[in-house]
Amino acid sequence: MSSTSDGRSLSSSEVARVLDVSQVTLRTWEQRYGIGASEREENGRRRYTPEDVDRLRRMRALQAQGTRAREAARLVLSRSVAGTTVERRRQRLAEAAELLDVATIGDLVDDALASLGVAKSWTEVVAPVLRVIGERWAKAGDRNAMAAEWALAAAASAALDRLRVPAPVRAGRGPALFVCGPAERHELPVKMLSAALGDDGAPAMFLSGLVSMDVLRVVSGRFAPSAVVVWSMTSPSADVRTLHTLHAEGIPVRPAGPGWRGLPTVGEPLPPSFPDALAAFAG
């Protein structure tokens, strides 16, 4: 999870701003724990590579979970996650969500993605916390729960945007494209699915919901997708016309999500469970 999209190195002031820590803290981490900049300019100023920033981001995330600085540094340097159980991750994530602490939520999700991978981060950490919060909202109409759900979903989505996963196009097989209905407000599950495929080395692209038919046609013509997955969480966001139009034009569509239930769909529906949906694209 690099701090830049172009892979360039950063100065200490830029890294401090990105991670919301002081430059003194950065120097302390480097001097005491050996986690710092791997490059120097001719004048001796530090330059942080994307990999350096990733390690520092994990250091900060582990400390947010209550891990002591020296132990956090050891875990980062050894790439070990033994000190943090999924139960502890869920607990800390739920606490940050209740506080609407978007920055800490982002750090925690960043660390989970780097340590556990996308699929496990979703199925064992993020989704269970969202489910508990959602159940509280559904039963009691608790506005605090609604706000916590928003904070967690927004921060997790942003963490996926920071995640750089190579998605090589296999010979003779185009990527799976993932889109949402124009009215869909719950895109995180399918965004996670797309990222999990990329994490497993399968070609995938998430296009979100704000994609016109003309753009879909151009993208499909350019990449010859193996499937265009159209996600709908609720029936109002299930755009049957889009699904049928793409299918009629020979684009391989696959409806996904509970919003399509009972509607006249075309194409092979994606399995409802996350692991099964992931397995549907394997091979």
mmCIF file of C-alpha atoms in Angstrom:
data_model
loop_
_atom_site.group_PDB
_atom_site.id
_atom_site.type_symbol
_atom_site.label_atom_id
_atom_site.label_comp_id
_atom_site.label_asym_id
_atom_site.label_seq_id
_atom_site.Cartn_x
_atom_site.Cartn_y
_atom_site.Cartn_z
ATOM 1 C CA MET A 1 0.000 0.000 0.000
ATOM 2 C CA SER A 2 2.143 2.816 -1.288
ATOM 3 C CA SER A 3 1.559 6.440 -0.468
ATOM 4 C CA THR A 4 1.990 7.438 -4.101
ATOM 5 C CA SER A 5 0.494 6.110 -7.291
ATOM 6 C CA ASP A 6 3.625 6.709 -9.393
ATOM 7 C CA GLY A 7 6.117 4.870 -7.187
ATOM 8 C CA ARG A 8 8.305 7.921 -6.547
ATOM 9 C CA SER A 9 10.231 8.327 -3.318
ATOM 10 C CA LEU A 10 9.113 10.868 -0.716
ATOM 11 C CA SER A 11 10.853 13.329 1.566
ATOM 12 C CA SER A 12 10.556 13.042 5.337
ATOM 13 C CA SER A 13 8.137 15.986 5.446
ATOM 14 C CA GLU A 14 5.890 14.318 2.843
ATOM 15 C CA VAL A 15 5.914 11.015 4.728
ATOM 16 C CA ALA A 16 5.153 12.772 8.013
ATOM 17 C CA ARG A 17 2.160 14.444 6.375
ATOM 18 C CA VAL A 18 0.917 11.214 4.755
ATOM 19 C CA LEU A 19 1.144 9.218 7.995
ATOM 20 C CA ASP A 20 0.150 12.096 10.294
ATOM 21 C CA VAL A 21 3.229 11.720 12.497
ATOM 22 C CA SER A 22 6.036 14.151 13.277
ATOM 23 C CA GLN A 23 9.415 14.081 11.561
ATOM 24 C CA VAL A 24 10.912 13.576 15.025
ATOM 25 C CA THR A 25 8.907 10.341 15.304
ATOM 26 C CA LEU A 26 10.217 9.192 11.929
ATOM 27 C CA ARG A 27 13.808 9.816 13.013
ATOM 28 C CA THR A 28 13.179 8.033 16.331
ATOM 29 C CA TRP A 29 11.780 4.951 14.602
ATOM 30 C CA GLU A 30 14.793 4.838 12.321
ATOM 31 C CA GLN A 31 17.396 5.376 15.045
ATOM 32 C CA ARG A 32 15.852 3.050 17.643
ATOM 33 C CA TYR A 33 14.195 0.340 15.566
ATOM 34 C CA GLY A 34 15.791 0.403 12.129
ATOM 35 C CA ILE A 35 12.587 1.307 10.262
ATOM 36 C CA GLY A 36 13.205 4.311 8.070
ATOM 37 C CA ALA A 37 14.375 5.601 4.724
ATOM 38 C CA SER A 38 16.377 3.292 2.505
ATOM 39 C CA GLU A 39 17.623 6.082 0.233
ATOM 40 C CA ARG A 40 19.635 9.275 0.754
ATOM 41 C CA GLU A 41 20.175 12.288 -1.461
ATOM 42 C CA GLU A 42 23.697 13.557 -2.050
ATOM 43 C CA ASN A 43 23.191 16.096 0.721
ATOM 44 C CA GLY A 44 22.203 13.311 3.119
ATOM 45 C CA ARG A 45 18.471 14.004 3.215
ATOM 46 C CA ARG A 46 16.283 10.962 3.583
ATOM 47 C CA ARG A 47 14.146 9.657 0.718
ATOM 48 C CA TYR A 48 11.427 7.093 1.456
ATOM 49 C CA THR A 49 10.525 4.492 -1.156
ATOM 50 C CA PRO A 50 6.952 3.135 -1.409
ATOM 51 C CA GLU A 51 8.157 0.027 0.436
ATOM 52 C CA ASP A 52 9.577 2.196 3.236
ATOM 53 C CA VAL A 53 6.244 3.998 3.564
ATOM 54 C CA ASP A 54 4.392 0.666 3.660
ATOM 55 C CA ARG A 55 6.526 -0.473 6.596
ATOM 56 C CA LEU A 56 5.992 2.802 8.425
ATOM 57 C CA ARG A 57 2.247 2.609 7.788
ATOM 58 C CA ARG A 58 2.185 -0.874 9.327
ATOM 59 C CA MET A 59 4.270 0.357 12.257
ATOM 60 C CA ARG A 60 1.715 3.089 12.934
ATOM 61 C CA ALA A 61 -1.207 0.683 12.486
ATOM 62 C CA LEU A 62 0.223 -1.840 14.951
ATOM 63 C CA GLN A 63 0.747 0.887 17.524
ATOM 64 C CA ALA A 64 -2.875 1.948 17.007
ATOM 65 C CA GLN A 65 -3.825 -1.589 18.041
ATOM 66 C CA GLY A 66 -1.914 -1.187 21.300
ATOM 67 C CA THR A 67 1.340 -2.899 20.305
ATOM 68 C CA ARG A 68 4.456 -1.399 21.935
ATOM 69 C CA ALA A 69 6.785 0.384 19.540
ATOM 70 C CA ARG A 70 9.674 -2.086 19.819
ATOM 71 C CA GLU A 71 7.392 -5.087 19.329
ATOM 72 C CA ALA A 72 5.605 -3.360 16.463
ATOM 73 C CA ALA A 73 8.952 -2.768 14.777
ATOM 74 C CA ARG A 74 9.919 -6.391 15.227
ATOM 75 C CA LEU A 75 6.645 -7.558 13.687
ATOM 76 C CA VAL A 76 7.005 -5.199 10.744
ATOM 77 C CA LEU A 77 10.590 -6.172 10.044
ATOM 78 C CA SER A 78 9.887 -9.886 10.340
ATOM 79 C CA ARG A 79 6.562 -9.583 8.462
ATOM 80 C CA SER A 80 5.063 -11.660 11.265
ATOM 81 C CA VAL A 81 1.404 -11.280 12.230
ATOM 82 C CA ALA A 82 1.492 -13.746 15.110
ATOM 83 C CA GLY A 83 1.092 -10.959 17.661
ATOM 84 C CA THR A 84 -2.279 -9.841 16.317
ATOM 85 C CA THR A 85 -5.213 -12.244 16.177
ATOM 86 C CA VAL A 86 -8.214 -11.710 13.940
ATOM 87 C CA GLU A 87 -10.320 -11.348 17.094
ATOM 88 C CA ARG A 88 -8.123 -8.484 18.266
ATOM 89 C CA ARG A 89 -8.282 -6.918 14.811
ATOM 90 C CA ARG A 90 -12.083 -7.053 14.848
ATOM 91 C CA GLN A 91 -12.245 -5.603 18.341
ATOM 92 C CA ARG A 92 -9.945 -2.696 17.540
ATOM 93 C CA LEU A 93 -11.731 -2.019 14.248
ATOM 94 C CA ALA A 94 -15.121 -1.963 15.963
ATOM 95 C CA GLU A 95 -13.816 0.459 18.592
ATOM 96 C CA ALA A 96 -12.424 2.819 15.953
ATOM 97 C CA ALA A 97 -15.670 2.636 13.960
ATOM 98 C CA GLU A 98 -17.744 3.574 17.005
ATOM 99 C CA LEU A 99 -15.492 6.605 17.523
ATOM 100 C CA LEU A 100 -15.791 7.502 13.811
ATOM 101 C CA ASP A 101 -11.980 7.522 13.819
ATOM 102 C CA VAL A 102 -11.535 7.202 10.070
ATOM 103 C CA ALA A 103 -7.744 7.616 10.175
ATOM 104 C CA THR A 104 -7.269 4.729 12.620
ATOM 105 C CA ILE A 105 -9.770 2.574 10.735
ATOM 106 C CA GLY A 106 -7.711 3.164 7.616
ATOM 107 C CA ASP A 107 -4.499 2.168 9.381
ATOM 108 C CA LEU A 108 -6.084 -0.999 10.753
ATOM 109 C CA VAL A 109 -7.505 -2.041 7.387
ATOM 110 C CA ASP A 110 -4.190 -1.212 5.690
ATOM 111 C CA ASP A 111 -2.417 -3.516 8.126
ATOM 112 C CA ALA A 112 -4.950 -6.307 7.713
ATOM 113 C CA LEU A 113 -4.682 -6.167 3.918
ATOM 114 C CA ALA A 114 -0.882 -6.246 4.061
ATOM 115 C CA SER A 115 -0.757 -9.004 6.674
ATOM 116 C CA LEU A 116 -3.700 -11.249 5.847
ATOM 117 C CA GLY A 117 -4.453 -10.550 2.208
ATOM 118 C CA VAL A 118 -7.691 -9.154 0.819
ATOM 119 C CA ALA A 119 -9.944 -12.214 1.072
ATOM 120 C CA LYS A 120 -9.155 -13.012 4.692
ATOM 121 C CA SER A 121 -9.256 -9.330 5.673
ATOM 122 C CA TRP A 122 -12.799 -9.147 4.318
ATOM 123 C CA THR A 123 -14.236 -12.464 5.470
ATOM 124 C CA GLU A 124 -12.605 -12.557 8.919
ATOM 125 C CA VAL A 125 -12.159 -8.922 9.913
ATOM 126 C CA VAL A 126 -14.080 -6.215 8.048
ATOM 127 C CA ALA A 127 -17.284 -8.032 7.050
ATOM 128 C CA PRO A 128 -17.973 -9.475 10.552
ATOM 129 C CA VAL A 129 -17.643 -6.008 12.103
ATOM 130 C CA LEU A 130 -19.926 -4.480 9.463
ATOM 131 C CA ARG A 131 -22.441 -7.273 10.032
ATOM 132 C CA VAL A 132 -22.641 -6.634 13.788
ATOM 133 C CA ILE A 133 -23.005 -2.893 13.272
ATOM 134 C CA GLY A 134 -25.644 -3.426 10.593
ATOM 135 C CA GLU A 135 -27.666 -5.747 12.790
ATOM 136 C CA ARG A 136 -27.709 -3.133 15.536
ATOM 137 C CA TRP A 137 -28.944 -0.529 13.089
ATOM 138 C CA ALA A 138 -31.634 -2.869 11.704
ATOM 139 C CA LYS A 139 -32.964 -3.825 15.142
ATOM 140 C CA ALA A 140 -32.832 -0.515 16.971
ATOM 141 C CA GLY A 141 -32.541 2.127 14.290
ATOM 142 C CA ASP A 142 -29.453 3.411 16.078
ATOM 143 C CA ARG A 143 -28.093 6.388 14.154
ATOM 144 C CA ASN A 144 -24.722 5.927 15.818
ATOM 145 C CA ALA A 145 -24.557 2.470 14.261
ATOM 146 C CA MET A 146 -25.403 3.929 10.867
ATOM 147 C CA ALA A 147 -22.577 6.448 11.229
ATOM 148 C CA ALA A 148 -20.133 3.734 12.371
ATOM 149 C CA GLU A 149 -21.052 1.640 9.330
ATOM 150 C CA TRP A 150 -20.429 4.610 7.066
ATOM 151 C CA ALA A 151 -17.028 5.321 8.662
ATOM 152 C CA LEU A 152 -15.871 1.721 8.364
ATOM 153 C CA ALA A 153 -17.097 1.275 4.788
ATOM 154 C CA ALA A 154 -15.582 4.579 3.655
ATOM 155 C CA ALA A 155 -12.202 3.920 5.273
ATOM 156 C CA ALA A 156 -12.059 0.328 4.000
ATOM 157 C CA SER A 157 -12.866 1.492 0.480
ATOM 158 C CA ALA A 158 -10.094 4.090 0.676
ATOM 159 C CA ALA A 159 -7.673 1.398 1.897
ATOM 160 C CA LEU A 160 -8.469 -0.643 -1.207
ATOM 161 C CA ASP A 161 -7.716 2.412 -3.329
ATOM 162 C CA ARG A 162 -4.268 2.569 -1.707
ATOM 163 C CA LEU A 163 -3.638 -1.108 -2.296
ATOM 164 C CA ARG A 164 -1.523 -1.679 -5.368
ATOM 165 C CA VAL A 165 -2.069 -5.213 -6.613
ATOM 166 C CA PRO A 166 -0.700 -6.313 -9.977
ATOM 167 C CA ALA A 167 -3.381 -7.996 -12.057
ATOM 168 C CA PRO A 168 -1.664 -9.676 -15.003
ATOM 169 C CA VAL A 169 -3.874 -10.523 -17.948
ATOM 170 C CA ARG A 170 -3.497 -14.213 -18.644
ATOM 171 C CA ALA A 171 -2.962 -15.352 -22.195
ATOM 172 C CA GLY A 172 -6.298 -15.802 -23.920
ATOM 173 C CA ARG A 173 -8.282 -14.547 -20.941
ATOM 174 C CA GLY A 174 -9.453 -11.020 -20.295
ATOM 175 C CA PRO A 175 -10.077 -9.531 -16.871
ATOM 176 C CA ALA A 176 -13.307 -9.720 -14.918
ATOM 177 C CA LEU A 177 -14.896 -6.273 -14.797
ATOM 178 C CA PHE A 178 -16.935 -5.260 -11.753
ATOM 179 C CA VAL A 179 -19.573 -2.529 -11.883
ATOM 180 C CA CYS A 180 -22.475 -1.420 -9.714
ATOM 181 C CA GLY A 181 -25.925 -0.205 -10.594
ATOM 182 C CA PRO A 182 -26.105 3.621 -10.800
ATOM 183 C CA ALA A 183 -28.148 3.806 -7.585
ATOM 184 C CA GLU A 184 -26.030 1.314 -5.628
ATOM 185 C CA ARG A 185 -24.626 2.712 -2.377
ATOM 186 C CA HIS A 186 -23.055 -0.495 -1.013
ATOM 187 C CA GLU A 187 -20.168 -1.203 -3.344
ATOM 188 C CA LEU A 188 -17.633 -2.423 -0.769
ATOM 189 C CA PRO A 189 -18.379 -6.190 -1.015
ATOM 190 C CA VAL A 190 -17.848 -6.337 -4.765
ATOM 191 C CA LYS A 191 -14.889 -3.949 -4.580
ATOM 192 C CA MET A 192 -13.316 -6.356 -2.094
ATOM 193 C CA LEU A 193 -14.046 -9.270 -4.430
ATOM 194 C CA SER A 194 -12.325 -7.531 -7.321
ATOM 195 C CA ALA A 195 -9.300 -6.701 -5.134
ATOM 196 C CA ALA A 196 -9.173 -10.276 -3.787
ATOM 197 C CA LEU A 197 -8.976 -11.614 -7.335
ATOM 198 C CA GLY A 198 -6.091 -9.269 -8.067
ATOM 199 C CA ASP A 199 -4.449 -10.320 -4.800
ATOM 200 C CA ASP A 200 -4.630 -13.917 -6.019
ATOM 201 C CA GLY A 201 -3.049 -12.975 -9.344
ATOM 202 C CA ALA A 202 -6.239 -13.077 -11.404
ATOM 203 C CA PRO A 203 -7.006 -10.196 -13.791
ATOM 204 C CA ALA A 204 -9.782 -7.960 -12.443
ATOM 205 C CA MET A 205 -10.910 -4.334 -12.691
ATOM 206 C CA PHE A 206 -13.355 -2.473 -10.457
ATOM 207 C CA LEU A 207 -15.193 0.265 -12.351
ATOM 208 C CA SER A 208 -17.592 1.421 -9.607
ATOM 209 C CA GLY A 209 -21.176 2.431 -10.268
ATOM 210 C CA LEU A 210 -20.750 5.743 -12.058
ATOM 211 C CA VAL A 211 -20.058 4.138 -15.425
ATOM 212 C CA SER A 212 -22.169 4.924 -18.475
ATOM 213 C CA MET A 213 -23.174 2.334 -21.040
ATOM 214 C CA ASP A 214 -20.885 3.973 -23.597
ATOM 215 C CA VAL A 215 -17.915 3.671 -21.232
ATOM 216 C CA LEU A 216 -18.768 0.039 -20.514
ATOM 217 C CA ARG A 217 -18.877 -0.684 -24.230
ATOM 218 C CA VAL A 218 -15.482 0.933 -24.805
ATOM 219 C CA VAL A 219 -13.852 -0.788 -21.826
ATOM 220 C CA SER A 220 -15.326 -4.147 -22.809
ATOM 221 C CA GLY A 221 -14.150 -3.690 -26.393
ATOM 222 C CA ARG A 222 -10.660 -2.787 -25.230
ATOM 223 C CA PHE A 223 -10.141 -5.579 -22.670
ATOM 224 C CA ALA A 224 -12.428 -8.385 -23.925
ATOM 225 C CA PRO A 225 -13.488 -9.278 -20.354
ATOM 226 C CA SER A 226 -14.115 -12.821 -19.253
ATOM 227 C CA ALA A 227 -17.167 -11.457 -17.422
ATOM 228 C CA VAL A 228 -18.815 -8.184 -16.509
ATOM 229 C CA VAL A 229 -20.130 -8.589 -12.974
ATOM 230 C CA VAL A 230 -23.036 -6.229 -12.249
ATOM 231 C CA TRP A 231 -23.479 -5.851 -8.481
ATOM 232 C CA SER A 232 -26.694 -4.974 -6.681
ATOM 233 C CA MET A 233 -27.145 -5.031 -2.923
ATOM 234 C CA THR A 234 -30.819 -4.002 -3.005
ATOM 235 C CA SER A 235 -33.516 -4.324 -5.663
ATOM 236 C CA PRO A 236 -33.821 -0.540 -6.318
ATOM 237 C CA SER A 237 -30.227 -0.561 -7.559
ATOM 238 C CA ALA A 238 -30.692 -3.621 -9.800
ATOM 239 C CA ASP A 239 -30.608 -2.183 -13.309
ATOM 240 C CA VAL A 240 -32.261 -4.942 -15.350
ATOM 241 C CA ARG A 241 -32.129 -2.913 -18.551
ATOM 242 C CA THR A 242 -28.343 -2.507 -18.340
ATOM 243 C CA LEU A 243 -27.921 -6.216 -17.722
ATOM 244 C CA HIS A 244 -30.068 -7.177 -20.711
ATOM 245 C CA THR A 245 -28.500 -4.566 -23.001
ATOM 246 C CA LEU A 246 -24.976 -5.793 -22.311
ATOM 247 C CA HIS A 247 -26.069 -9.396 -22.750
ATOM 248 C CA ALA A 248 -27.767 -8.615 -26.080
ATOM 249 C CA GLU A 249 -24.548 -7.020 -27.342
ATOM 250 C CA GLY A 250 -22.597 -10.205 -26.631
ATOM 251 C CA ILE A 251 -20.892 -8.969 -23.470
ATOM 252 C CA PRO A 252 -20.659 -11.806 -20.896
ATOM 253 C CA VAL A 253 -22.629 -10.490 -17.941
ATOM 254 C CA ARG A 254 -22.997 -12.043 -14.485
ATOM 255 C CA PRO A 255 -25.462 -10.611 -11.944
ATOM 256 C CA ALA A 256 -24.209 -10.608 -8.362
ATOM 257 C CA GLY A 257 -25.728 -9.656 -5.034
ATOM 258 C CA PRO A 258 -29.067 -10.087 -3.254
ATOM 259 C CA GLY A 259 -30.669 -7.185 -5.108
ATOM 260 C CA TRP A 260 -31.288 -9.342 -8.193
ATOM 261 C CA ARG A 261 -33.374 -11.882 -6.303
ATOM 262 C CA GLY A 262 -36.694 -12.469 -8.085
ATOM 263 C CA LEU A 263 -35.843 -10.240 -11.069
ATOM 264 C CA PRO A 264 -35.615 -11.362 -14.733
ATOM 265 C CA THR A 265 -31.850 -11.616 -15.019
ATOM 266 C CA VAL A 266 -29.621 -12.981 -17.774
ATOM 267 C CA GLY A 267 -26.183 -14.545 -17.481
ATOM 268 C CA GLU A 268 -24.912 -16.959 -14.845
ATOM 269 C CA PRO A 269 -25.415 -15.484 -11.352
ATOM 270 C CA LEU A 270 -22.348 -15.250 -9.164
ATOM 271 C CA PRO A 271 -22.470 -17.513 -6.061
ATOM 272 C CA PRO A 272 -23.715 -15.594 -3.012
ATOM 273 C CA SER A 273 -20.846 -16.408 -0.636
ATOM 274 C CA PHE A 274 -17.557 -14.538 -0.958
ATOM 275 C CA PRO A 275 -15.339 -17.671 -1.065
ATOM 276 C CA ASP A 276 -17.569 -19.314 -3.673
ATOM 277 C CA ALA A 277 -17.655 -16.168 -5.785
ATOM 278 C CA LEU A 278 -13.866 -15.982 -5.598
ATOM 279 C CA ALA A 279 -13.572 -19.632 -6.589
ATOM 280 C CA ALA A 280 -15.860 -19.038 -9.578
ATOM 281 C CA PHE A 281 -13.069 -17.094 -11.253
ATOM 282 C CA ALA A 282 -10.260 -19.504 -10.339
ATOM 283 C CA GLY A 283 -8.393 -21.471 -12.913
#
